[in-house]
Tab-separated table of C-alpha atoms in Angstrom:
chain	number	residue	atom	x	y	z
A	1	UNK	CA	6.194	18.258	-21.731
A	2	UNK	CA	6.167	15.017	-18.970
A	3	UNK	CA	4.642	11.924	-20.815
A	4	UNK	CA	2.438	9.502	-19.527
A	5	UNK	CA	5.662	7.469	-18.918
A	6	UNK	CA	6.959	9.845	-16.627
A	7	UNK	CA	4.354	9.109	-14.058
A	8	UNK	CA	3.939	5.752	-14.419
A	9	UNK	CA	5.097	5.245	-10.459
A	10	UNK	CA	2.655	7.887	-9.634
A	11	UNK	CA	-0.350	7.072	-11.759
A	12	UNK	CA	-0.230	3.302	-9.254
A	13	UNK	CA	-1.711	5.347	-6.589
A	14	UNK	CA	-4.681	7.608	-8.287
A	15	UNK	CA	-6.735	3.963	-7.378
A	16	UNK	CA	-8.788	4.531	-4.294
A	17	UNK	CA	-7.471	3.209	-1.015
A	18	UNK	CA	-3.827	2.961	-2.479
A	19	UNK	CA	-2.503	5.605	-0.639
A	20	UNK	CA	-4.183	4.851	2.573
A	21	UNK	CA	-2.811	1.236	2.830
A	22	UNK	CA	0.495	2.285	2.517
A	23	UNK	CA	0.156	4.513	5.258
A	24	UNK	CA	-1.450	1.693	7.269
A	25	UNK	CA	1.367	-0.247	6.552
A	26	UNK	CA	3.746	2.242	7.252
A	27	UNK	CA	1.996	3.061	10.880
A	28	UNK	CA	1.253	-0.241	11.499
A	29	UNK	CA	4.332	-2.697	10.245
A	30	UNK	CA	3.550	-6.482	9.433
A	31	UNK	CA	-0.381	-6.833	9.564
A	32	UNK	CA	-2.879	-9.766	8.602
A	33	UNK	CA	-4.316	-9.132	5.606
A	34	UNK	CA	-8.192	-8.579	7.830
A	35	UNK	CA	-6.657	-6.229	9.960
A	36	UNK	CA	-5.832	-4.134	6.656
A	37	UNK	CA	-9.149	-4.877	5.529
A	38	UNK	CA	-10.708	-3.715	8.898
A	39	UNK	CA	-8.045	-0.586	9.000
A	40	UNK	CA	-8.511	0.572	5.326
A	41	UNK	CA	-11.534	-0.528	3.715
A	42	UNK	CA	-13.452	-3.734	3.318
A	43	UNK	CA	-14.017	-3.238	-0.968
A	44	UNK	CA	-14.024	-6.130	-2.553
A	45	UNK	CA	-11.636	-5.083	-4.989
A	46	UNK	CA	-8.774	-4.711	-1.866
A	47	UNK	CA	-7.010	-8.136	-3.287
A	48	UNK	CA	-6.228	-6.902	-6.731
A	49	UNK	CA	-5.078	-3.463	-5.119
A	50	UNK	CA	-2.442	-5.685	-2.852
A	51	UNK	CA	-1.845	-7.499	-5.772
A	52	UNK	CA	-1.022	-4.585	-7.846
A	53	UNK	CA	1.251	-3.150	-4.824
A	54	UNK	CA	2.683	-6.456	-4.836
A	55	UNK	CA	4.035	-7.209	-8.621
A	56	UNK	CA	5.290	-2.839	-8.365
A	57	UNK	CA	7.156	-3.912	-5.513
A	58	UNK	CA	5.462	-1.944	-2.799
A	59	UNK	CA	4.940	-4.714	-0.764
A	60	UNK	CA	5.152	-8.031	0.095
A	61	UNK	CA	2.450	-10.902	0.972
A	62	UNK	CA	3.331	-13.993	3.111
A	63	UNK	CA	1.413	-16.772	3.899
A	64	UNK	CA	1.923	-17.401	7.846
A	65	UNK	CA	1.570	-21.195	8.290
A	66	UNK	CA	1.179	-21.052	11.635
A	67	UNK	CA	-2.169	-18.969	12.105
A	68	UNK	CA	-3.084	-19.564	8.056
A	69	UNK	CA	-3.032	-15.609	7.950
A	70	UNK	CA	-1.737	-13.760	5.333
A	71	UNK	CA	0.528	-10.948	6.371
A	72	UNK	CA	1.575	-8.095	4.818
A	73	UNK	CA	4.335	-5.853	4.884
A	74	UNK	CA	6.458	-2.913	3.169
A	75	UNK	CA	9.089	-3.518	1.098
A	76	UNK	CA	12.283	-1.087	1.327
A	77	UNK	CA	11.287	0.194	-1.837
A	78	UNK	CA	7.600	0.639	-0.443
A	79	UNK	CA	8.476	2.038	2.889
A	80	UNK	CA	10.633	4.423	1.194
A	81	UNK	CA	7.471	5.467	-1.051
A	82	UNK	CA	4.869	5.439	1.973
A	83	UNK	CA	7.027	8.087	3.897
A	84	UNK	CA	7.232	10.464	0.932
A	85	UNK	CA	3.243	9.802	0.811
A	86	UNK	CA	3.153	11.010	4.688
A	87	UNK	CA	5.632	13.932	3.839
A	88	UNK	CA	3.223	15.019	1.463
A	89	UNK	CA	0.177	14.416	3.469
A	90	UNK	CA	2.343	16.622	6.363
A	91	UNK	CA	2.693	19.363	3.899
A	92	UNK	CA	-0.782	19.761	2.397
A	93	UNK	CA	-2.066	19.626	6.313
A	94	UNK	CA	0.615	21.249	7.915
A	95	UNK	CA	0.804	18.720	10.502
């Protein structure tokens, strides 16, 4: 039997939208933080869904001083994740 421990990296994307802003980032590379917003979803819970992609890693959020943006983008680790999501995606559609 797999215990709850097992999925612990899997269980970070049954929250809604998850999956979809990895694949955002993934398609899109380095994006403001409203362009993700505008791309994904505009819920008002999006910050503490970067913020728990953030502290597992997934990604990473940097303050551009220039434009006062925030901008976001895949770690290695989360890149690495978002193109298993798309394989999976590829399989279940076939596409």
């Amino acid at each position: 039997m797999i215990s709850k421990e097992d999925n612990r990296g899997a269980l970070l994307f049954e929250e809604k939208h998850m999956i979809a802003i990895m694949l955002f980032l993934l398609d899109n590379g380095v994006s403001r933080k409203i362009d993700l917003y505008n791309g994904v979803s505009p819920n008002p819970r999006m910050p503490d869904k970067l913020d728990a992609l953030e502290y597992h890693g997934m990604i990473v959020q940097d303050l551009d001083k220039i434009s006062r943006s925030t901008l976001i983008n895949l770690t290695e680790v989360g890149r690495q994740v978002a193109e298993h999501l798309r394989s999976v995606n590829r399989i279940v559609y076939g596409n």
